[in-house]
CSV table of C-alpha atoms and ligand atoms in Angstrom, one decimal:
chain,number,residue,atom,x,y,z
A,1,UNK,CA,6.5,-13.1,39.3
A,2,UNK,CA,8.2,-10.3,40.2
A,3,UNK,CA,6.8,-8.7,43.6
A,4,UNK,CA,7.0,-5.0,43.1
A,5,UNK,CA,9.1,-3.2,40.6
A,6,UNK,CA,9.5,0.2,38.9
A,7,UNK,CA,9.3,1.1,35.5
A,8,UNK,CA,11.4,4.8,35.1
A,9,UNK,CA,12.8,7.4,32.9
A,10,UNK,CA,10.7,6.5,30.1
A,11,UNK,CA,8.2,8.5,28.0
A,12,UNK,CA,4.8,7.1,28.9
A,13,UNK,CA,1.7,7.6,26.4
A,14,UNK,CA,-1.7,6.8,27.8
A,15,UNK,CA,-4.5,8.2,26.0
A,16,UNK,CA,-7.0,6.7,28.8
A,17,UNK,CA,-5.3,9.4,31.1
A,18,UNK,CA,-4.3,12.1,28.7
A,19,UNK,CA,-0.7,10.9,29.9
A,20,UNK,CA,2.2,11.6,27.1
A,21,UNK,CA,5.5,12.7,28.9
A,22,UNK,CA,8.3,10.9,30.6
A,23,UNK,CA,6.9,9.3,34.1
A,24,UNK,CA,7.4,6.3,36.2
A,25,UNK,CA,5.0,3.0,37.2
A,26,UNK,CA,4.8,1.5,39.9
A,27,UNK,CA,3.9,-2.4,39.9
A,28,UNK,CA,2.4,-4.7,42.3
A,29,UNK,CA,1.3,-7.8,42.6
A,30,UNK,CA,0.7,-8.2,38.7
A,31,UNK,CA,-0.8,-4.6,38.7
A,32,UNK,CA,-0.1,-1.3,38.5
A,33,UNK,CA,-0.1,0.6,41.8
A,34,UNK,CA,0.8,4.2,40.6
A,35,UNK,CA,1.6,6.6,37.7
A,36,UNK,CA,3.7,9.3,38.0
A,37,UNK,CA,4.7,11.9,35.8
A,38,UNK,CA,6.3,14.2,37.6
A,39,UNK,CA,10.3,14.1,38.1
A,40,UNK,CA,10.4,14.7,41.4
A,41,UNK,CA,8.7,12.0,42.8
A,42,UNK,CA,11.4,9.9,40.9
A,43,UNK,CA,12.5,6.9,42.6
A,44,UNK,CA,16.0,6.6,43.9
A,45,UNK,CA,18.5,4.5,42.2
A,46,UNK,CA,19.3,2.9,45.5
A,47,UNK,CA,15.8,2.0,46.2
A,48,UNK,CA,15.8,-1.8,46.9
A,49,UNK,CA,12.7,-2.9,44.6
A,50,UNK,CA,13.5,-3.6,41.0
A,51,UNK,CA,14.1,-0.7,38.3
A,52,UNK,CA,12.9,-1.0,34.9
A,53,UNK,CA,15.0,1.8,33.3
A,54,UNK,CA,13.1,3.3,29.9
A,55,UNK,CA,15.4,6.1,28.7
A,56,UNK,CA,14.6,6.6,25.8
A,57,UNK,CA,11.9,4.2,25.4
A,58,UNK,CA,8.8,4.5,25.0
A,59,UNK,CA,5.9,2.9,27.8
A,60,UNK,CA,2.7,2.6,26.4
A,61,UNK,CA,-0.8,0.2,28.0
A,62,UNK,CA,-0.1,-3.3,26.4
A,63,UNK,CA,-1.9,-3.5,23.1
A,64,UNK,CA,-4.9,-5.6,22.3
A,65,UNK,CA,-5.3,-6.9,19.1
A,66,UNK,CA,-9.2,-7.6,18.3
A,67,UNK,CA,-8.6,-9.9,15.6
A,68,UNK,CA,-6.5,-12.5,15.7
A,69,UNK,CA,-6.6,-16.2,14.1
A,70,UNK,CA,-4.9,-18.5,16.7
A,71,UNK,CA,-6.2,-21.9,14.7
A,72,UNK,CA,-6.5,-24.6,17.9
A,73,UNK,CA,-8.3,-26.5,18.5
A,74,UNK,CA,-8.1,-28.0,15.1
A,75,UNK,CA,-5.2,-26.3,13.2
A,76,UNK,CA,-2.0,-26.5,15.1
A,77,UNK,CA,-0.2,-27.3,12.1
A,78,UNK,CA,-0.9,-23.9,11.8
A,79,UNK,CA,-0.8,-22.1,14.9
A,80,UNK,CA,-0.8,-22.7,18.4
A,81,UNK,CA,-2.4,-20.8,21.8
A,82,UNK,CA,1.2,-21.4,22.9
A,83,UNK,CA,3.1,-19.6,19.5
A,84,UNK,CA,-0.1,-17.4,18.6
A,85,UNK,CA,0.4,-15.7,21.8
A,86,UNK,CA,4.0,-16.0,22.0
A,87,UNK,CA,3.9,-13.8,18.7
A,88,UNK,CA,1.7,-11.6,20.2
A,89,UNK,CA,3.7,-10.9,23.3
A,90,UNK,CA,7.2,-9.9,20.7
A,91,UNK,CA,5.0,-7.9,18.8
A,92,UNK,CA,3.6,-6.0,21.9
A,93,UNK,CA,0.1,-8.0,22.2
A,94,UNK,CA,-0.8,-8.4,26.0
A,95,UNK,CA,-4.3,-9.3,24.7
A,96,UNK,CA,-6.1,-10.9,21.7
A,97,UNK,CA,-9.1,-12.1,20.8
A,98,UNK,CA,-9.1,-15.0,18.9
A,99,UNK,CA,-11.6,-15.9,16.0
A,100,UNK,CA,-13.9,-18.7,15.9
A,101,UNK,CA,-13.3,-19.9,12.4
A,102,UNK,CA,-11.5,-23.3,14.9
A,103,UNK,CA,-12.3,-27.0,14.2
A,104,UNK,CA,-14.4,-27.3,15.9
A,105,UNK,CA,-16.0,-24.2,15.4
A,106,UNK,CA,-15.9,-22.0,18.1
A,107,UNK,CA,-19.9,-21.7,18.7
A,108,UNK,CA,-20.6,-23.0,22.1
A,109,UNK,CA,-19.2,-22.7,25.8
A,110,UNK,CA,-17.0,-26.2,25.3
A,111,UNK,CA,-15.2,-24.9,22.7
A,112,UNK,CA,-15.4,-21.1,24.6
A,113,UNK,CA,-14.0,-22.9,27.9
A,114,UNK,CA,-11.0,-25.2,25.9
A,115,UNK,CA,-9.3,-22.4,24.4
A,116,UNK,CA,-9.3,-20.3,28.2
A,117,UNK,CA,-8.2,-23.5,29.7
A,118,UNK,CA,-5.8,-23.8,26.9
A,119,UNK,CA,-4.3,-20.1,27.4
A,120,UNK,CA,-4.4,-20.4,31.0
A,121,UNK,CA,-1.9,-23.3,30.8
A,122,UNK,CA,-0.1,-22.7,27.7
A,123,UNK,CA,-0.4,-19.0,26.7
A,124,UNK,CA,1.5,-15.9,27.7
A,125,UNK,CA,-0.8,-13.2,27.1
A,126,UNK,CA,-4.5,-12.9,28.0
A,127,UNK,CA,-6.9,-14.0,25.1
A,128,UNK,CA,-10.7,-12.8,25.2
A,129,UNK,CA,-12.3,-15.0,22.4
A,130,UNK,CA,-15.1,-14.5,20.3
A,131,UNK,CA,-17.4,-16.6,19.5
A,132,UNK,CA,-19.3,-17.6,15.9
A,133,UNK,CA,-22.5,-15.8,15.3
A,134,UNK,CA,-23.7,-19.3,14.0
A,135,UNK,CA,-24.1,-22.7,14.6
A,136,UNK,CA,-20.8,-24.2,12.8
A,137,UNK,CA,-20.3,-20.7,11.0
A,138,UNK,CA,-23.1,-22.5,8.6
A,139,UNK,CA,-25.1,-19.1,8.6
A,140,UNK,CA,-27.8,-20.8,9.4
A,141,UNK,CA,-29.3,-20.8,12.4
A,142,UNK,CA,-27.8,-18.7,15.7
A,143,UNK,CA,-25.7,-20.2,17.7
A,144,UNK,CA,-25.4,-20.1,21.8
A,145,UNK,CA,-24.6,-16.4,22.4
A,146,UNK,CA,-25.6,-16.0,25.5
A,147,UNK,CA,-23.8,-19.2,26.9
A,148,UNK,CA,-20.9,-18.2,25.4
A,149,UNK,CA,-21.1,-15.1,26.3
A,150,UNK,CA,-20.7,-15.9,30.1
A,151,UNK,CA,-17.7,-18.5,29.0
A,152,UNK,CA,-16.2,-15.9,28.5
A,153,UNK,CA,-16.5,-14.7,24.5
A,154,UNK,CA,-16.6,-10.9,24.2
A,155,UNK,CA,-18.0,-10.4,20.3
A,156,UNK,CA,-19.4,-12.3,18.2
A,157,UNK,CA,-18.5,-13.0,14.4
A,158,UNK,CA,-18.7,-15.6,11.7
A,159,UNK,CA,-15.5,-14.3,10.2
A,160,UNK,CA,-14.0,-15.6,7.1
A,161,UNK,CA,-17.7,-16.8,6.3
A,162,UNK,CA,-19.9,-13.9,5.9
A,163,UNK,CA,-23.5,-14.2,7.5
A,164,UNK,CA,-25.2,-14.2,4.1
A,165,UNK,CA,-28.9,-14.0,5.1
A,166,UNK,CA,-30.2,-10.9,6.1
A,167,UNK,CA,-32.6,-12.1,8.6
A,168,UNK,CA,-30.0,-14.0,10.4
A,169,UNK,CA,-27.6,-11.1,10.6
A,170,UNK,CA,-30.7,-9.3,12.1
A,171,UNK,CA,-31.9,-11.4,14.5
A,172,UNK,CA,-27.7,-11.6,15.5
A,173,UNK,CA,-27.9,-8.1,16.1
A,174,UNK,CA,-30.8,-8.1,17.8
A,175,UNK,CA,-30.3,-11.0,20.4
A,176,UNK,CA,-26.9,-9.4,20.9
A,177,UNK,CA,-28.6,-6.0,21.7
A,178,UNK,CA,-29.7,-7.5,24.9
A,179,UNK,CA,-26.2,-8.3,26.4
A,180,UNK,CA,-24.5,-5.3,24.8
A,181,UNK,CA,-21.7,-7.0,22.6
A,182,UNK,CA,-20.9,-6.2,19.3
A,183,UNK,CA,-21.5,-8.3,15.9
A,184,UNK,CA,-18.2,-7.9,14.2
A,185,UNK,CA,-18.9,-8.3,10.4
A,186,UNK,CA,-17.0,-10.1,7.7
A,187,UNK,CA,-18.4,-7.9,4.8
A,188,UNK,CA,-18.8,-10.0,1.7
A,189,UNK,CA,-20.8,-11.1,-0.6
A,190,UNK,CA,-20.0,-14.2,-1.4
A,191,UNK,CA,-21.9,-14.6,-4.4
A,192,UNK,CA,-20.7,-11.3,-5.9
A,193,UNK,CA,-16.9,-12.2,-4.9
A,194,UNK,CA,-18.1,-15.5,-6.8
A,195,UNK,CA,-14.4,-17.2,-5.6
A,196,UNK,CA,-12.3,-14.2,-6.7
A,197,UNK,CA,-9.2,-14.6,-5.3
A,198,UNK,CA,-7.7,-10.8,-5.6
A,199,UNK,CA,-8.5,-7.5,-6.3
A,200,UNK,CA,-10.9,-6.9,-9.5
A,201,UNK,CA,-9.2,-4.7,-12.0
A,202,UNK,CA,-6.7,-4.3,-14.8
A,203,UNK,CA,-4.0,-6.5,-12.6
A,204,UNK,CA,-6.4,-8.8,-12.3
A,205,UNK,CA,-7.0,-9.2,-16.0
A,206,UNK,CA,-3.9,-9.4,-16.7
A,207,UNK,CA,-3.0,-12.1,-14.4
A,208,UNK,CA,-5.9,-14.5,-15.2
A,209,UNK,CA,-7.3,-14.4,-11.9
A,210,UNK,CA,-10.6,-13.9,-11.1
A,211,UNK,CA,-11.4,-10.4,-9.3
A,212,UNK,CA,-13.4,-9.4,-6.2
A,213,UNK,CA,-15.1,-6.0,-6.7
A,214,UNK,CA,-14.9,-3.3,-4.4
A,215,UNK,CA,-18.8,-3.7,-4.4
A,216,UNK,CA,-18.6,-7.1,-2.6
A,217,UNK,CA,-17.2,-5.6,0.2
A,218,UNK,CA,-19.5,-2.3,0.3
A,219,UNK,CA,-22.9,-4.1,-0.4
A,220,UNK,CA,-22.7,-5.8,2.8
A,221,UNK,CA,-21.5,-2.7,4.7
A,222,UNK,CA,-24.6,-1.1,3.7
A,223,UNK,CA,-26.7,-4.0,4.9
A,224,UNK,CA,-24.9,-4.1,8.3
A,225,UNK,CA,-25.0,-0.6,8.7
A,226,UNK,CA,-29.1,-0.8,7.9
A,227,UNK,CA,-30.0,-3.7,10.1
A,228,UNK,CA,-27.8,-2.2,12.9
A,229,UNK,CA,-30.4,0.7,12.4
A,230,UNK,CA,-33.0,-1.0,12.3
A,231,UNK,CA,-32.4,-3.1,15.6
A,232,UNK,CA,-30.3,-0.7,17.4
A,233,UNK,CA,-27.3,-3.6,17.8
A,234,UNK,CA,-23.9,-3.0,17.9
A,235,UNK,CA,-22.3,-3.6,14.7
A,236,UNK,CA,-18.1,-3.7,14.2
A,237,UNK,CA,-17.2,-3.7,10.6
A,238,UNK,CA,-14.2,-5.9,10.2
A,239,UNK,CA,-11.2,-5.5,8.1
A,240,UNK,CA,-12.0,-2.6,5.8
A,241,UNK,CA,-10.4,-2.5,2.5
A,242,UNK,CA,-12.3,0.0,0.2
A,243,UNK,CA,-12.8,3.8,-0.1
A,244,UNK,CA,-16.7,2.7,-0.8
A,245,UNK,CA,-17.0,1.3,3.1
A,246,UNK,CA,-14.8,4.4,4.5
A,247,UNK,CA,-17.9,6.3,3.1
A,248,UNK,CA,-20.8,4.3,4.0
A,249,UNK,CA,-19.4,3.8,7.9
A,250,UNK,CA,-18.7,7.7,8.2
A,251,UNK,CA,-21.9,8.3,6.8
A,252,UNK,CA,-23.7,6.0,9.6
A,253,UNK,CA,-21.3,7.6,12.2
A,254,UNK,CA,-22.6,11.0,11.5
A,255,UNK,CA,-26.4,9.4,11.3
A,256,UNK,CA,-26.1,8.0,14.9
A,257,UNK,CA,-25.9,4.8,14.3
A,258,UNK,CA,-24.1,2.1,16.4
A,259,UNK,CA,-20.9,1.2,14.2
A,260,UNK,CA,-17.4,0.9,14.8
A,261,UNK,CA,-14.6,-0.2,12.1
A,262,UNK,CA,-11.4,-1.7,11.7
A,263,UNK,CA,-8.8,-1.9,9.5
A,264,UNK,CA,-5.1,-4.1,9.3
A,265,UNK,CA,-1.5,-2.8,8.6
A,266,UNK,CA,-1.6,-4.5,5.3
A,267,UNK,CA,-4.9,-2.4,4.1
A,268,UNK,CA,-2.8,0.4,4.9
A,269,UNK,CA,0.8,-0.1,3.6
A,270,UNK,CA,0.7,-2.4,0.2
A,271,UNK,CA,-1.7,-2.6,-2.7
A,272,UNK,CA,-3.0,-5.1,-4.7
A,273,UNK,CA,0.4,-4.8,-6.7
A,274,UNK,CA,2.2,-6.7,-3.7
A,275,UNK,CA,0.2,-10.1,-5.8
A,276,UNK,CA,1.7,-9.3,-9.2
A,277,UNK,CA,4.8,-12.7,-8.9
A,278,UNK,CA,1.1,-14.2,-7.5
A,279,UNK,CA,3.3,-14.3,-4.3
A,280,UNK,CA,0.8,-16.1,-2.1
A,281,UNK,CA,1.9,-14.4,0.9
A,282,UNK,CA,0.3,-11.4,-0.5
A,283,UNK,CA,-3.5,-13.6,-0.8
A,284,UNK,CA,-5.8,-12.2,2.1
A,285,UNK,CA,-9.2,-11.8,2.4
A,286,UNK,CA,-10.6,-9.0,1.8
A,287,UNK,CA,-7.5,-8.4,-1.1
A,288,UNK,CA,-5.3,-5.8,-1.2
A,289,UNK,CA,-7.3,-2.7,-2.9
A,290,UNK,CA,-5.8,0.4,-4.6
A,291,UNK,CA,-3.8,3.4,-4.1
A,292,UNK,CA,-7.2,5.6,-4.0
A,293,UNK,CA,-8.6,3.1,-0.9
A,294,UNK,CA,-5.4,3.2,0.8
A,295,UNK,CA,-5.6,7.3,1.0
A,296,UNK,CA,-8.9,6.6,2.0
A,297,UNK,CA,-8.6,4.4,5.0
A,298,UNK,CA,-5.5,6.8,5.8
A,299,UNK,CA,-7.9,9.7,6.1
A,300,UNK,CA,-10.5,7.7,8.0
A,301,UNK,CA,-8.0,6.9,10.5
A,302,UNK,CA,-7.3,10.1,10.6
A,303,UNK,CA,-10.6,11.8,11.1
A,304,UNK,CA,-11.9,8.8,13.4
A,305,UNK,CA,-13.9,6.8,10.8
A,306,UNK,CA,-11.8,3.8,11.3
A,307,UNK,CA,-11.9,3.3,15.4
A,308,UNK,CA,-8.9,0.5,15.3
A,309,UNK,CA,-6.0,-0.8,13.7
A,310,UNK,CA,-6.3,-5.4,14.4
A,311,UNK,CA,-4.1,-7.0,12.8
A,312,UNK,CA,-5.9,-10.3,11.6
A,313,UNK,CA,-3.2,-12.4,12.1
A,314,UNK,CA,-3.9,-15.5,9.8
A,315,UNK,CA,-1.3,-17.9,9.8
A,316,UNK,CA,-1.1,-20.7,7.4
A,317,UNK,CA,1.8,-23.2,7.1
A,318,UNK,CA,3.7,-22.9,4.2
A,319,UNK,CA,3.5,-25.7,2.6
A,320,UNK,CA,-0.6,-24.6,1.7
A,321,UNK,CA,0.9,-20.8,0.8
A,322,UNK,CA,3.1,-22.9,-2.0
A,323,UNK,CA,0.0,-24.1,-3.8
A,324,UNK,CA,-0.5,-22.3,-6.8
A,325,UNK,CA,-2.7,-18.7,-6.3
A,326,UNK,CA,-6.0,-19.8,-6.8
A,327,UNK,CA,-5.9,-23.0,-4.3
A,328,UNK,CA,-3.7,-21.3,-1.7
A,329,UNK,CA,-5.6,-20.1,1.9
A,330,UNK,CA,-6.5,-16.4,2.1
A,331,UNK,CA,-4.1,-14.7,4.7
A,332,UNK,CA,-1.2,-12.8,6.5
A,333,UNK,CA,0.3,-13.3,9.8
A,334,UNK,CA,0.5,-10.0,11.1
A,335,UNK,CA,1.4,-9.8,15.0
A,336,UNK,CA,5.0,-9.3,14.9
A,337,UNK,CA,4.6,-6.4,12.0
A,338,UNK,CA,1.8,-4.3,12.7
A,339,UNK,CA,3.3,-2.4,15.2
A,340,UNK,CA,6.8,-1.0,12.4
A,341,UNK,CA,4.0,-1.0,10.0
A,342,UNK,CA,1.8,1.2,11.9
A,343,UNK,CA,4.3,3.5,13.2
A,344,UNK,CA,4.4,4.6,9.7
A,345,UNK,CA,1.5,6.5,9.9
A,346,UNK,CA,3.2,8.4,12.7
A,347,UNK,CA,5.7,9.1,10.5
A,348,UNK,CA,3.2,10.3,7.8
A,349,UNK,CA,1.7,12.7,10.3
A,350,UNK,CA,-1.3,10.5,9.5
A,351,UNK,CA,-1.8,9.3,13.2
A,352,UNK,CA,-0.2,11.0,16.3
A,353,UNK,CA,1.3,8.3,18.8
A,354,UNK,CA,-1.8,8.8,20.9
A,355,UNK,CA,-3.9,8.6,18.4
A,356,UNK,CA,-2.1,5.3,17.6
A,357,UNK,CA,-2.2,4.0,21.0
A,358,UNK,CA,-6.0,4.7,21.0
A,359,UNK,CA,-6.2,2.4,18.2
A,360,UNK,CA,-3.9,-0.6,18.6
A,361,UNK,CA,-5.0,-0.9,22.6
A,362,UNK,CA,-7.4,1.6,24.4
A,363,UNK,CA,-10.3,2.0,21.3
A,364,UNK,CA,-10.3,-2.5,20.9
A,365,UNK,CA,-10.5,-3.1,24.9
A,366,UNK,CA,-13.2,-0.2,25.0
A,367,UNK,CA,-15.9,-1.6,22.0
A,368,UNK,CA,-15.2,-5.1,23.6
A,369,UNK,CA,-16.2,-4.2,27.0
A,370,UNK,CA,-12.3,-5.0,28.4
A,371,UNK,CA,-10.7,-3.6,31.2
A,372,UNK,CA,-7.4,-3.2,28.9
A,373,UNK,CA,-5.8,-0.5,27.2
A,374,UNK,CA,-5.0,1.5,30.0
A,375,UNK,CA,-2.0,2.5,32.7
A,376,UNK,CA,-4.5,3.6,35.3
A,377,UNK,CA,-4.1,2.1,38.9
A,378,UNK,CA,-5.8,-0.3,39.7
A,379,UNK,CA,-5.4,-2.1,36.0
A,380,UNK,CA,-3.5,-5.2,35.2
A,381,UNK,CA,0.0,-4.4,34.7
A,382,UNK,CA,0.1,-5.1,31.0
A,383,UNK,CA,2.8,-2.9,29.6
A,384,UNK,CA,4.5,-2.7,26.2
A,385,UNK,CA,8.0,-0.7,26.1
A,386,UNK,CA,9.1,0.7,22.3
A,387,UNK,CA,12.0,1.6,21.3
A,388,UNK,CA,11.1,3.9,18.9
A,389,UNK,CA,14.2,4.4,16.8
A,390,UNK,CA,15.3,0.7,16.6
A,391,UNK,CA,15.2,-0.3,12.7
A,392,UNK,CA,14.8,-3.9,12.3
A,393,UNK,CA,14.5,-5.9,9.1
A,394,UNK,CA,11.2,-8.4,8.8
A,395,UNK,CA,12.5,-12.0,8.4
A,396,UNK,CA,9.4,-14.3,8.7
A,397,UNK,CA,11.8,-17.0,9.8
A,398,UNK,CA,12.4,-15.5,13.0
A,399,UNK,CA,8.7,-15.2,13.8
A,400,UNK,CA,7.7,-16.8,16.8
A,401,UNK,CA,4.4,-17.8,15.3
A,402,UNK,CA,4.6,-20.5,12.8
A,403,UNK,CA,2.9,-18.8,10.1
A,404,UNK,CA,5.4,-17.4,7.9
A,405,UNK,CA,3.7,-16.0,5.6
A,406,UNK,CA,4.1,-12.4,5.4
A,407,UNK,CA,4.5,-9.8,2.3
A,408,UNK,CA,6.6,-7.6,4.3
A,409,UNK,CA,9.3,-10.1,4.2
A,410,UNK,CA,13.0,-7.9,3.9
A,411,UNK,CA,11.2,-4.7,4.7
A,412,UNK,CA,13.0,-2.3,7.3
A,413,UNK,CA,10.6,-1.3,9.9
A,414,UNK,CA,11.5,1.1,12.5
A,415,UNK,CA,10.1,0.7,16.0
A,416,UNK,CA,10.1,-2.2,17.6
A,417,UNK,CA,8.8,-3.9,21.3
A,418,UNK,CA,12.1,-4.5,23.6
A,419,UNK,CA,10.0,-5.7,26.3
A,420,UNK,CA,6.6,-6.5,27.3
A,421,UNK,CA,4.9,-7.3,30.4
A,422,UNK,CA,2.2,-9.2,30.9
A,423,UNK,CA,0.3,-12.2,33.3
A,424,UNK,CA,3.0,-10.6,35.6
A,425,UNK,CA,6.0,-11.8,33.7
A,426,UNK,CA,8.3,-9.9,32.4
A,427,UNK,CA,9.8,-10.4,28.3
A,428,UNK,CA,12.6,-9.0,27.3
A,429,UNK,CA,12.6,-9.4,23.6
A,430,UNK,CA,15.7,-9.6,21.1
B,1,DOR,O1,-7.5,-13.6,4.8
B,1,DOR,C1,-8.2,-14.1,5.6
B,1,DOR,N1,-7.8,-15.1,6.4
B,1,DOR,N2,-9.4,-13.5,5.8
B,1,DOR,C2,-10.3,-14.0,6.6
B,1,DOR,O2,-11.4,-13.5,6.7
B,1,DOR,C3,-10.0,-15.3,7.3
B,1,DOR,C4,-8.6,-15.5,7.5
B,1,DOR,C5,-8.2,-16.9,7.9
B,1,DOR,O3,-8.9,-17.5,8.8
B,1,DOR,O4,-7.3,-17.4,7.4
């Protein structure tokens, strides 16, 4: 670890501290020591500590991706703690929380503590996991909150396997009331998605697969939003896909009601048409919607709606994405594309950079309770550096994780992390 070094001459955005202009940082120790944005308190090139230098780069608070699949214990053919967060860390990660869907499940302080131990050895960024809402993700019965809770789990979730019973969900919400973390909600019904396996419509039709309506998704946003009224719990709606849950959560934001919502590059950038070769790649759970809920989730980042961009990375090896449509895992490994995918929406005039910022790293680390997603003294020096201009082409082969499976495969993105810092190392990335 480097002792003390500088970071200068690049443009530093910091929606925690309403910082957005070229500045230097100060590190110590693993943490930063000061911010400064005025030039006159520049360093000097002959100072003897280390200089970072940032022209024209970009400096933002290390991002924090709340919804990540990092598959061990149980699935390393998949994923690893060791690639998972090496991924993260290229795609400017410094922290993710990783989801319990494990083997075993991730739904008591065991499993909590194995995957910290894990990271500690093993990982390069800091991982905050969240544990499942119940006992093997059965939907059944709670599981262990509270001890996993002080193991160190920071939500709570059963995603990939929606909470189907209603007064589970609300006792979940209610138990979690008392320790103040949020219930993040897969939103499905699973017996109106009745196995679909894309978006229910005309493609769908016309590819012989079996659909999932919009309405599976909504139906079980307005439950949420209703028992998170009714027991005053805090309820984050995961992955939204459809113009019908934009409305319901807006609706419940303007009511009062204790919900925040995320949504993933992918819901943003492709439709269900990305499925039409049944590329695999393109299979994720909720599917890929339409044009009309794309301009929808646009807008609701936009106006606030939608408090976070996560990226629900969900590798799979690709020897399961080659099994034909309908038997192939649900999925996209998205840590080394959602920041060029993202940056779009700057482009778009959709999202200003600190409004992205606020989503992708200061909004996550603030609903989870984190001290992240900030440049404020005193923080841990976890720092992502962008060059902003720097086109790159997406070539799932040069992922560091080992989930390949991507639809953005031979897309040009532009933006990309040339270094970030975390754990008080420093990666420079290619
Ligand atoms: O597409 C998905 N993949 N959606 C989920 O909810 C779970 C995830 C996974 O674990 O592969």
């Amino acid at each position: 670890m480097l002792k003390q070094f500088f970071i200068k001459n690049g443009h530093i955005v910091d929606p925690s501290q309403g910082i957005n202009s070229t500045g230097e940082i100060f590190i110590e120790n693993g943490k930063i020591k000061s911010v400064k944005v005025s030039k006159s308190q520049s360093v000097k090139d002959s100072d003897t500590k280390k200089v970072i230098d940032a022209e024209g780069l970009y400096v933002f608070p290390g991002f924090v991706d709340m919804h990540t699949h990092l598959r061990e214990p149980g699935f390393q053919h998949k994923e690893t703690i060791r690639t998972g967060t090496l991924a993260a860390i290229k795609g400017g990660f410094t922290s993710v929380c990783p989801m319990p869907n494990t083997n075993p499940v991730n739904d008591n302080e065991a499993v909590t503590e194995f995957i910290l131990r894990k990271n500690y050895s093993e990982g390069s960024c800091y991982i905050f996991p969240i544990g499942a809402v119940t006992k093997g993700q059965r939907g059944e019965e709670l599981a262990e909150m509270w001890m996993m809770k002080k193991a160190g789990c920071v939500a709570f979730s059963d995603d990939g396997m929606p909470v189907m019973n209603s007064l589970i969900m609300r006792r979940a919400l209610g138990y979690s009331k008392i320790f103040d973390v949020p219930i993040i909600s897969h939103c499905e019904d699973i017996n109106l998605s009745d196995k679909g396996v894309m978006n229910e419509g005309k493609l769908s039709t016309l590819l012989g697969l079996k659909g999932v309506p919009c309405a599976s998704e909504d139906i079980m946003v307005a439950r949420d939003i209703m028992l998170s009224e009714l027991t005053g719990g805090r309820l984050h709606i995961a992955h939204v896909s459809t113009k019908g849950s934009v409305r319901l959560i807006r609706d419940a934001k303007e009511r009062g009601i204790r919900v925040t919502a995320e949504t993933c590059p992918h819901y943003f950038s492709i439709t269900e048409a990305a499925v039409k070769d049944y590329n695999t790649n393109a299979k994720v759970n909720p599917p890929l919607r339409r044009d009309e809920d794309i301009e929808a989730i646009k807008e609701a980042l936009k106006d606030g709606t939608i408090d976070v961009i996560a990226t629900d990375h969900a590798p799979h090896h690709t020897d399961e994405k080659m099994l034909e449509f309908d038997r192939a895992p649900s999925g996209i490994s998205g840590l080394e594309t959602a920041l060029g995918l993202s940056l779009r929406l700057v482009e778009e005039g959709i999202l200003t950079i600190e409004g992205l910022i606020g989503k992708i790293s200061l909004n996550p680390s603030k609903i989870l309770g984190l001290e992240k997603g900030t440049l404020k003294a005193g923080a841990d020096a976890d720092i992502t550096i962008v060059d902003m201009k720097k086109e790159h082409k997406v070539e799932a082969e040069r992922f560091e994780s080992m989930g390949k499976n991507t639809p953005f495969e031979g897309w040009v993105l532009k933006g990309r992390t040339v270094m970030t810092i975390c754990k008080g190392n420093i990666f420079e990335i290619s």
